[in-house]
Amino acid sequence: MSATNLTEEEKQQARLLKKKAVVDQRIAAATEERGVTILLTGNGKGKSSSAFGTMARALGHGQKCGVIQFIKGRKATGEQLFFGEHPRVDFHVMGHGFTWETRDPQLEQQAADQAWSLAKSMLADASIDFILLDEITYMYKYGYLDEAELISALATRPAHQNVMMTGRTAPRVLLDSVDTHSKIANERHAFANGVKAQAGIEW
Ligand code: ATP
Ligand code: MG
């Protein structure tokens, strides 16, 4: 039967098969087995929550996880209350200093240094499968930490280790070096229409 005699259904089926062949080819070509670095940026809501969702996935597979939150809110977050209790999660919130409300450069520097030293030790620890460095990009924006040190620690980490990082903006070198980068755009946010921030959604 010539192509012109095909029914719509048959044409659709042929298109699907063609697409499947392309996908199968890509799957066959992806043979490298190693951990990845993932960076989530942008002004839209969903960066930290996506990173914690991925961590839940890793935990489901029995993996060991480490979390460092580089910005401390006023109250304990749901993710800290929930994952902090998990026996396979090493959860840290950066000490005093960096919050959205107060600025004390000396305390902030101290807290950033401590948090980075913890992150560095996790990035050298082969027993940790998944690391989440939440809001770490602000440390580079405000000049508390050196992005070259992060790039180097990521490059020399154990080969199987997965690392996720979040923050609205990130230094160019980091954007260029990660395996996966997603930018979440803000199309609309309830807050802009006067809806109050709430537990379980915002924190
Ligand atoms: P989430 O933790 O909900 O995934 P996020 O990590 O993408 O958010 P951040 O930039 O870390 O967002 O902002 C932290 C807080 O601000 C969260 O409580 C979040 O719900 C809220 N938020 C995020 N994006 C917006 C926005 N576009 N407008 C107003 N509030 C926002
Ligand atoms: Mg966040």
PDB file of C-alpha atoms and ligand atoms in Angstrom:
ATOM      1  CA  MET A   1       0.000   0.000   0.000  1.00  0.00           C
ATOM      2  CA  SER A   2       1.434   3.420  -0.887  1.00  0.00           C
ATOM      3  CA  ALA A   3       1.752   6.181   1.763  1.00  0.00           C
ATOM      4  CA  THR A   4      -1.150   8.087   0.212  1.00  0.00           C
ATOM      5  CA  ASN A   5      -3.477   5.144   0.841  1.00  0.00           C
ATOM      6  CA  LEU A   6      -2.745   5.058   4.578  1.00  0.00           C
ATOM      7  CA  THR A   7      -5.591   5.912   6.916  1.00  0.00           C
ATOM      8  CA  GLU A   8      -5.162   8.750   9.448  1.00  0.00           C
ATOM      9  CA  GLU A   9      -4.782   6.136  12.164  1.00  0.00           C
ATOM     10  CA  GLU A  10      -2.005   4.357  10.258  1.00  0.00           C
ATOM     11  CA  LYS A  11      -0.202   7.655   9.597  1.00  0.00           C
ATOM     12  CA  GLN A  12      -0.392   8.510  13.291  1.00  0.00           C
ATOM     13  CA  GLN A  13       0.961   5.047  14.173  1.00  0.00           C
ATOM     14  CA  ALA A  14       3.868   5.515  11.721  1.00  0.00           C
ATOM     15  CA  ARG A  15       4.707   8.915  13.257  1.00  0.00           C
ATOM     16  CA  LEU A  16       4.687   7.405  16.751  1.00  0.00           C
ATOM     17  CA  LEU A  17       6.976   4.551  15.680  1.00  0.00           C
ATOM     18  CA  LYS A  18       9.394   7.048  14.128  1.00  0.00           C
ATOM     19  CA  LYS A  19       9.461   9.084  17.345  1.00  0.00           C
ATOM     20  CA  LYS A  20       9.969   5.920  19.409  1.00  0.00           C
ATOM     21  CA  ALA A  21      12.935   4.923  17.231  1.00  0.00           C
ATOM     22  CA  VAL A  22      14.585   8.319  17.902  1.00  0.00           C
ATOM     23  CA  VAL A  23      14.008   7.997  21.661  1.00  0.00           C
ATOM     24  CA  ASP A  24      15.267   4.382  21.665  1.00  0.00           C
ATOM     25  CA  GLN A  25      18.406   5.527  19.855  1.00  0.00           C
ATOM     26  CA  ARG A  26      19.028   8.225  22.492  1.00  0.00           C
ATOM     27  CA  ILE A  27      18.477   5.728  25.316  1.00  0.00           C
ATOM     28  CA  ALA A  28      20.942   3.317  23.705  1.00  0.00           C
ATOM     29  CA  ALA A  29      23.513   6.129  23.343  1.00  0.00           C
ATOM     30  CA  ALA A  30      23.315   7.145  27.045  1.00  0.00           C
ATOM     31  CA  THR A  31      25.602   4.523  28.512  1.00  0.00           C
ATOM     32  CA  GLU A  32      27.682   6.524  30.973  1.00  0.00           C
ATOM     33  CA  GLU A  33      27.007   5.627  34.599  1.00  0.00           C
ATOM     34  CA  ARG A  34      27.885   8.391  37.034  1.00  0.00           C
ATOM     35  CA  GLY A  35      26.357  10.883  39.418  1.00  0.00           C
ATOM     36  CA  VAL A  36      25.219  14.269  38.125  1.00  0.00           C
ATOM     37  CA  THR A  37      25.149  17.873  39.255  1.00  0.00           C
ATOM     38  CA  ILE A  38      21.786  19.611  38.961  1.00  0.00           C
ATOM     39  CA  LEU A  39      21.172  23.327  39.349  1.00  0.00           C
ATOM     40  CA  LEU A  40      17.716  24.883  39.703  1.00  0.00           C
ATOM     41  CA  THR A  41      17.497  28.646  39.213  1.00  0.00           C
ATOM     42  CA  GLY A  42      14.915  31.264  38.246  1.00  0.00           C
ATOM     43  CA  ASN A  43      12.296  33.476  39.909  1.00  0.00           C
ATOM     44  CA  GLY A  44       9.443  30.977  39.838  1.00  0.00           C
ATOM     45  CA  LYS A  45       8.289  28.859  42.767  1.00  0.00           C
ATOM     46  CA  GLY A  46       9.437  25.248  42.820  1.00  0.00           C
ATOM     47  CA  LYS A  47      13.229  25.091  43.144  1.00  0.00           C
ATOM     48  CA  SER A  48      13.706  23.933  46.740  1.00  0.00           C
ATOM     49  CA  SER A  49      10.549  21.826  46.704  1.00  0.00           C
ATOM     50  CA  SER A  50      11.705  20.042  43.546  1.00  0.00           C
ATOM     51  CA  ALA A  51      15.102  19.383  45.113  1.00  0.00           C
ATOM     52  CA  PHE A  52      13.483  17.933  48.240  1.00  0.00           C
ATOM     53  CA  GLY A  53      11.168  15.862  46.064  1.00  0.00           C
ATOM     54  CA  THR A  54      14.203  14.408  44.299  1.00  0.00           C
ATOM     55  CA  MET A  55      15.751  13.659  47.672  1.00  0.00           C
ATOM     56  CA  ALA A  56      12.606  11.723  48.647  1.00  0.00           C
ATOM     57  CA  ARG A  57      13.138   9.706  45.474  1.00  0.00           C
ATOM     58  CA  ALA A  58      16.748   8.944  46.452  1.00  0.00           C
ATOM     59  CA  LEU A  59      15.643   7.961  49.961  1.00  0.00           C
ATOM     60  CA  GLY A  60      13.049   5.633  48.478  1.00  0.00           C
ATOM     61  CA  HIS A  61      15.939   3.755  46.899  1.00  0.00           C
ATOM     62  CA  GLY A  62      17.726   3.437  50.228  1.00  0.00           C
ATOM     63  CA  GLN A  63      20.294   6.129  49.471  1.00  0.00           C
ATOM     64  CA  LYS A  64      22.074   8.226  52.087  1.00  0.00           C
ATOM     65  CA  CYS A  65      21.519  11.978  51.815  1.00  0.00           C
ATOM     66  CA  GLY A  66      23.055  15.201  53.098  1.00  0.00           C
ATOM     67  CA  VAL A  67      21.315  18.598  53.161  1.00  0.00           C
ATOM     68  CA  ILE A  68      22.695  22.044  53.862  1.00  0.00           C
ATOM     69  CA  GLN A  69      20.316  24.983  53.756  1.00  0.00           C
ATOM     70  CA  PHE A  70      22.339  28.141  53.284  1.00  0.00           C
ATOM     71  CA  ILE A  71      19.531  30.505  54.248  1.00  0.00           C
ATOM     72  CA  LYS A  72      17.809  30.254  57.559  1.00  0.00           C
ATOM     73  CA  GLY A  73      14.179  31.337  57.757  1.00  0.00           C
ATOM     74  CA  ARG A  74      12.401  32.611  60.853  1.00  0.00           C
ATOM     75  CA  LYS A  75      10.774  29.287  61.544  1.00  0.00           C
ATOM     76  CA  ALA A  76      11.639  25.640  61.038  1.00  0.00           C
ATOM     77  CA  THR A  77      10.531  24.509  57.595  1.00  0.00           C
ATOM     78  CA  GLY A  78       8.382  21.462  56.859  1.00  0.00           C
ATOM     79  CA  GLU A  79      11.311  19.915  54.995  1.00  0.00           C
ATOM     80  CA  GLN A  80      13.549  20.276  58.046  1.00  0.00           C
ATOM     81  CA  LEU A  81      10.885  18.882  60.391  1.00  0.00           C
ATOM     82  CA  PHE A  82      10.209  15.957  58.063  1.00  0.00           C
ATOM     83  CA  PHE A  83      13.572  14.990  56.534  1.00  0.00           C
ATOM     84  CA  GLY A  84      15.574  15.993  59.621  1.00  0.00           C
ATOM     85  CA  GLU A  85      13.995  13.031  61.419  1.00  0.00           C
ATOM     86  CA  HIS A  86      14.996  10.560  58.739  1.00  0.00           C
ATOM     87  CA  PRO A  87      17.790   8.167  59.825  1.00  0.00           C
ATOM     88  CA  ARG A  88      19.503   8.395  56.412  1.00  0.00           C
ATOM     89  CA  VAL A  89      19.469  12.207  56.160  1.00  0.00           C
ATOM     90  CA  ASP A  90      22.188  14.429  57.601  1.00  0.00           C
ATOM     91  CA  PHE A  91      20.327  17.767  57.761  1.00  0.00           C
ATOM     92  CA  HIS A  92      21.963  21.123  58.509  1.00  0.00           C
ATOM     93  CA  VAL A  93      20.665  24.661  58.440  1.00  0.00           C
ATOM     94  CA  MET A  94      23.368  27.294  58.242  1.00  0.00           C
ATOM     95  CA  GLY A  95      24.064  28.818  61.649  1.00  0.00           C
ATOM     96  CA  HIS A  96      23.118  32.362  62.593  1.00  0.00           C
ATOM     97  CA  GLY A  97      23.783  35.196  60.262  1.00  0.00           C
ATOM     98  CA  PHE A  98      22.276  34.973  56.856  1.00  0.00           C
ATOM     99  CA  THR A  99      18.536  35.521  56.890  1.00  0.00           C
ATOM    100  CA  TRP A 100      16.336  37.591  54.632  1.00  0.00           C
ATOM    101  CA  GLU A 101      15.690  40.044  57.474  1.00  0.00           C
ATOM    102  CA  THR A 102      18.991  40.832  59.190  1.00  0.00           C
ATOM    103  CA  ARG A 103      22.433  41.568  57.845  1.00  0.00           C
ATOM    104  CA  ASP A 104      25.590  41.191  59.930  1.00  0.00           C
ATOM    105  CA  PRO A 105      28.495  40.645  57.529  1.00  0.00           C
ATOM    106  CA  GLN A 106      30.884  39.210  60.099  1.00  0.00           C
ATOM    107  CA  LEU A 107      28.421  36.657  61.459  1.00  0.00           C
ATOM    108  CA  GLU A 108      27.268  35.847  57.946  1.00  0.00           C
ATOM    109  CA  GLN A 109      30.846  35.185  56.833  1.00  0.00           C
ATOM    110  CA  GLN A 110      31.433  32.884  59.808  1.00  0.00           C
ATOM    111  CA  ALA A 111      28.219  30.985  59.176  1.00  0.00           C
ATOM    112  CA  ALA A 112      28.972  30.677  55.445  1.00  0.00           C
ATOM    113  CA  ASP A 113      32.484  29.348  56.153  1.00  0.00           C
ATOM    114  CA  GLN A 114      31.112  26.746  58.574  1.00  0.00           C
ATOM    115  CA  ALA A 115      28.412  25.637  56.164  1.00  0.00           C
ATOM    116  CA  TRP A 116      30.908  25.398  53.310  1.00  0.00           C
ATOM    117  CA  SER A 117      33.326  23.309  55.372  1.00  0.00           C
ATOM    118  CA  LEU A 118      30.444  20.910  56.062  1.00  0.00           C
ATOM    119  CA  ALA A 119      29.491  20.856  52.360  1.00  0.00           C
ATOM    120  CA  LYS A 120      33.104  20.154  51.399  1.00  0.00           C
ATOM    121  CA  SER A 121      33.291  17.198  53.753  1.00  0.00           C
ATOM    122  CA  MET A 122      30.040  15.798  52.301  1.00  0.00           C
ATOM    123  CA  LEU A 123      31.389  16.258  48.755  1.00  0.00           C
ATOM    124  CA  ALA A 124      34.401  14.139  49.746  1.00  0.00           C
ATOM    125  CA  ASP A 125      32.370  11.428  51.494  1.00  0.00           C
ATOM    126  CA  ALA A 126      31.650   8.439  49.265  1.00  0.00           C
ATOM    127  CA  SER A 127      29.074   7.095  51.734  1.00  0.00           C
ATOM    128  CA  ILE A 128      26.738  10.004  50.833  1.00  0.00           C
ATOM    129  CA  ASP A 129      24.792   9.365  47.623  1.00  0.00           C
ATOM    130  CA  PHE A 130      22.762  12.572  47.318  1.00  0.00           C
ATOM    131  CA  ILE A 131      23.612  16.082  48.486  1.00  0.00           C
ATOM    132  CA  LEU A 132      21.286  19.064  48.480  1.00  0.00           C
ATOM    133  CA  LEU A 133      22.888  22.505  48.774  1.00  0.00           C
ATOM    134  CA  ASP A 134      19.753  24.617  49.084  1.00  0.00           C
ATOM    135  CA  GLU A 135      20.040  28.366  48.329  1.00  0.00           C
ATOM    136  CA  ILE A 136      23.830  28.017  48.027  1.00  0.00           C
ATOM    137  CA  THR A 137      24.006  30.385  45.045  1.00  0.00           C
ATOM    138  CA  TYR A 138      23.366  33.428  47.298  1.00  0.00           C
ATOM    139  CA  MET A 139      26.737  32.790  48.947  1.00  0.00           C
ATOM    140  CA  TYR A 140      28.415  33.610  45.626  1.00  0.00           C
ATOM    141  CA  LYS A 141      26.109  36.500  44.825  1.00  0.00           C
ATOM    142  CA  TYR A 142      27.001  38.186  48.120  1.00  0.00           C
ATOM    143  CA  GLY A 143      30.655  37.181  47.950  1.00  0.00           C
ATOM    144  CA  TYR A 144      30.769  35.021  51.088  1.00  0.00           C
ATOM    145  CA  LEU A 145      32.100  31.979  49.291  1.00  0.00           C
ATOM    146  CA  ASP A 146      34.363  31.388  46.303  1.00  0.00           C
ATOM    147  CA  GLU A 147      32.677  29.694  43.351  1.00  0.00           C
ATOM    148  CA  ALA A 148      36.014  28.255  42.142  1.00  0.00           C
ATOM    149  CA  GLU A 149      36.162  26.177  45.340  1.00  0.00           C
ATOM    150  CA  LEU A 150      32.680  24.804  44.689  1.00  0.00           C
ATOM    151  CA  ILE A 151      33.508  23.922  41.077  1.00  0.00           C
ATOM    152  CA  SER A 152      36.657  22.135  42.210  1.00  0.00           C
ATOM    153  CA  ALA A 153      34.884  20.206  45.018  1.00  0.00           C
ATOM    154  CA  LEU A 154      32.152  19.158  42.568  1.00  0.00           C
ATOM    155  CA  ALA A 155      34.742  18.008  40.032  1.00  0.00           C
ATOM    156  CA  THR A 156      36.612  15.826  42.533  1.00  0.00           C
ATOM    157  CA  ARG A 157      33.585  14.357  44.383  1.00  0.00           C
ATOM    158  CA  PRO A 158      32.940  10.581  44.429  1.00  0.00           C
ATOM    159  CA  ALA A 159      31.846   9.504  40.938  1.00  0.00           C
ATOM    160  CA  HIS A 160      28.443   8.107  41.929  1.00  0.00           C
ATOM    161  CA  GLN A 161      27.388  11.127  44.022  1.00  0.00           C
ATOM    162  CA  ASN A 162      24.427  13.256  42.874  1.00  0.00           C
ATOM    163  CA  VAL A 163      24.341  16.928  43.875  1.00  0.00           C
ATOM    164  CA  MET A 164      21.450  19.380  43.622  1.00  0.00           C
ATOM    165  CA  MET A 165      21.825  23.122  44.125  1.00  0.00           C
ATOM    166  CA  THR A 166      19.225  25.886  44.188  1.00  0.00           C
ATOM    167  CA  GLY A 167      19.011  29.675  44.168  1.00  0.00           C
ATOM    168  CA  ARG A 168      17.396  32.327  41.994  1.00  0.00           C
ATOM    169  CA  THR A 169      20.607  33.320  40.189  1.00  0.00           C
ATOM    170  CA  ALA A 170      23.967  31.572  39.914  1.00  0.00           C
ATOM    171  CA  PRO A 171      27.494  32.518  38.836  1.00  0.00           C
ATOM    172  CA  ARG A 172      28.258  31.920  35.147  1.00  0.00           C
ATOM    173  CA  VAL A 173      30.953  29.320  35.867  1.00  0.00           C
ATOM    174  CA  LEU A 174      28.484  27.237  37.848  1.00  0.00           C
ATOM    175  CA  LEU A 175      25.777  27.519  35.171  1.00  0.00           C
ATOM    176  CA  ASP A 176      28.350  26.360  32.618  1.00  0.00           C
ATOM    177  CA  SER A 177      29.727  23.466  34.658  1.00  0.00           C
ATOM    178  CA  VAL A 178      26.651  21.556  35.889  1.00  0.00           C
ATOM    179  CA  ASP A 179      25.257  18.523  34.065  1.00  0.00           C
ATOM    180  CA  THR A 180      21.640  19.664  34.310  1.00  0.00           C
ATOM    181  CA  HIS A 181      20.285  23.193  34.670  1.00  0.00           C
ATOM    182  CA  SER A 182      16.604  24.057  34.833  1.00  0.00           C
ATOM    183  CA  LYS A 183      15.338  27.596  35.101  1.00  0.00           C
ATOM    184  CA  ILE A 184      11.913  27.969  36.688  1.00  0.00           C
ATOM    185  CA  ALA A 185      10.146  31.051  35.370  1.00  0.00           C
ATOM    186  CA  ASN A 186       7.586  32.954  37.398  1.00  0.00           C
ATOM    187  CA  GLU A 187       4.408  33.090  35.349  1.00  0.00           C
ATOM    188  CA  ARG A 188       2.168  33.870  38.336  1.00  0.00           C
ATOM    189  CA  HIS A 189       2.405  33.558  42.101  1.00  0.00           C
ATOM    190  CA  ALA A 190      -0.519  33.649  44.557  1.00  0.00           C
ATOM    191  CA  PHE A 191       1.418  36.063  46.795  1.00  0.00           C
ATOM    192  CA  ALA A 192       1.194  38.768  44.111  1.00  0.00           C
ATOM    193  CA  ASN A 193      -2.603  38.582  44.414  1.00  0.00           C
ATOM    194  CA  GLY A 194      -2.494  38.981  48.168  1.00  0.00           C
ATOM    195  CA  VAL A 195      -2.660  35.336  49.268  1.00  0.00           C
ATOM    196  CA  LYS A 196      -0.818  34.891  52.550  1.00  0.00           C
ATOM    197  CA  ALA A 197       2.227  32.580  52.728  1.00  0.00           C
ATOM    198  CA  GLN A 198       1.280  29.291  54.408  1.00  0.00           C
ATOM    199  CA  ALA A 199       2.833  26.304  56.157  1.00  0.00           C
ATOM    200  CA  GLY A 200       3.194  23.300  53.871  1.00  0.00           C
ATOM    201  CA  ILE A 201       3.336  25.503  50.770  1.00  0.00           C
ATOM    202  CA  GLU A 202       5.876  28.251  51.452  1.00  0.00           C
ATOM    203  CA  TRP A 203       7.817  26.693  54.331  1.00  0.00           C
TER     204      TRP A 203
HETATM  205  P1  ATP B   1       9.830  26.477  47.022  1.00  0.00           P
HETATM  206  O1  ATP B   1      10.633  26.298  48.292  1.00  0.00           O
HETATM  207  O2  ATP B   1       8.408  26.723  47.330  1.00  0.00           O
HETATM  208  O3  ATP B   1      10.095  25.420  46.010  1.00  0.00           O
HETATM  209  P2  ATP B   1      11.693  28.203  45.687  1.00  0.00           P
HETATM  210  O4  ATP B   1      12.789  27.459  46.316  1.00  0.00           O
HETATM  211  O5  ATP B   1      11.538  28.082  44.204  1.00  0.00           O
HETATM  212  O6  ATP B   1      10.318  27.869  46.387  1.00  0.00           O
HETATM  213  P3  ATP B   1      12.849  30.650  46.719  1.00  0.00           P
HETATM  214  O7  ATP B   1      13.404  31.616  45.769  1.00  0.00           O
HETATM  215  O8  ATP B   1      13.786  29.824  47.515  1.00  0.00           O
HETATM  216  O9  ATP B   1      11.780  29.742  45.965  1.00  0.00           O
HETATM  217  O10 ATP B   1      11.874  31.450  47.667  1.00  0.00           O
HETATM  218  C1  ATP B   1      11.548  31.008  48.930  1.00  0.00           C
HETATM  219  C2  ATP B   1      10.149  31.355  49.340  1.00  0.00           C
HETATM  220  O11 ATP B   1       9.520  32.295  48.509  1.00  0.00           O
HETATM  221  C3  ATP B   1       9.234  30.144  49.333  1.00  0.00           C
HETATM  222  O12 ATP B   1       8.430  30.255  50.471  1.00  0.00           O
HETATM  223  C4  ATP B   1       8.433  30.276  48.086  1.00  0.00           C
HETATM  224  O13 ATP B   1       7.153  29.701  48.191  1.00  0.00           O
HETATM  225  C5  ATP B   1       8.362  31.766  47.892  1.00  0.00           C
HETATM  226  N1  ATP B   1       8.391  32.137  46.472  1.00  0.00           N
HETATM  227  C6  ATP B   1       9.029  31.497  45.482  1.00  0.00           C
HETATM  228  N2  ATP B   1       8.859  32.107  44.294  1.00  0.00           N
HETATM  229  C7  ATP B   1       8.082  33.178  44.539  1.00  0.00           C
HETATM  230  C8  ATP B   1       7.516  34.231  43.721  1.00  0.00           C
HETATM  231  N3  ATP B   1       7.728  34.264  42.410  1.00  0.00           N
HETATM  232  N4  ATP B   1       6.765  35.180  44.343  1.00  0.00           N
HETATM  233  C9  ATP B   1       6.536  35.139  45.673  1.00  0.00           C
HETATM  234  N5  ATP B   1       7.033  34.179  46.502  1.00  0.00           N
HETATM  235  C10 ATP B   1       7.787  33.204  45.951  1.00  0.00           C
HETATM  236 MG    MG B   2      14.288  27.856  47.622  1.00  0.00          MG
END
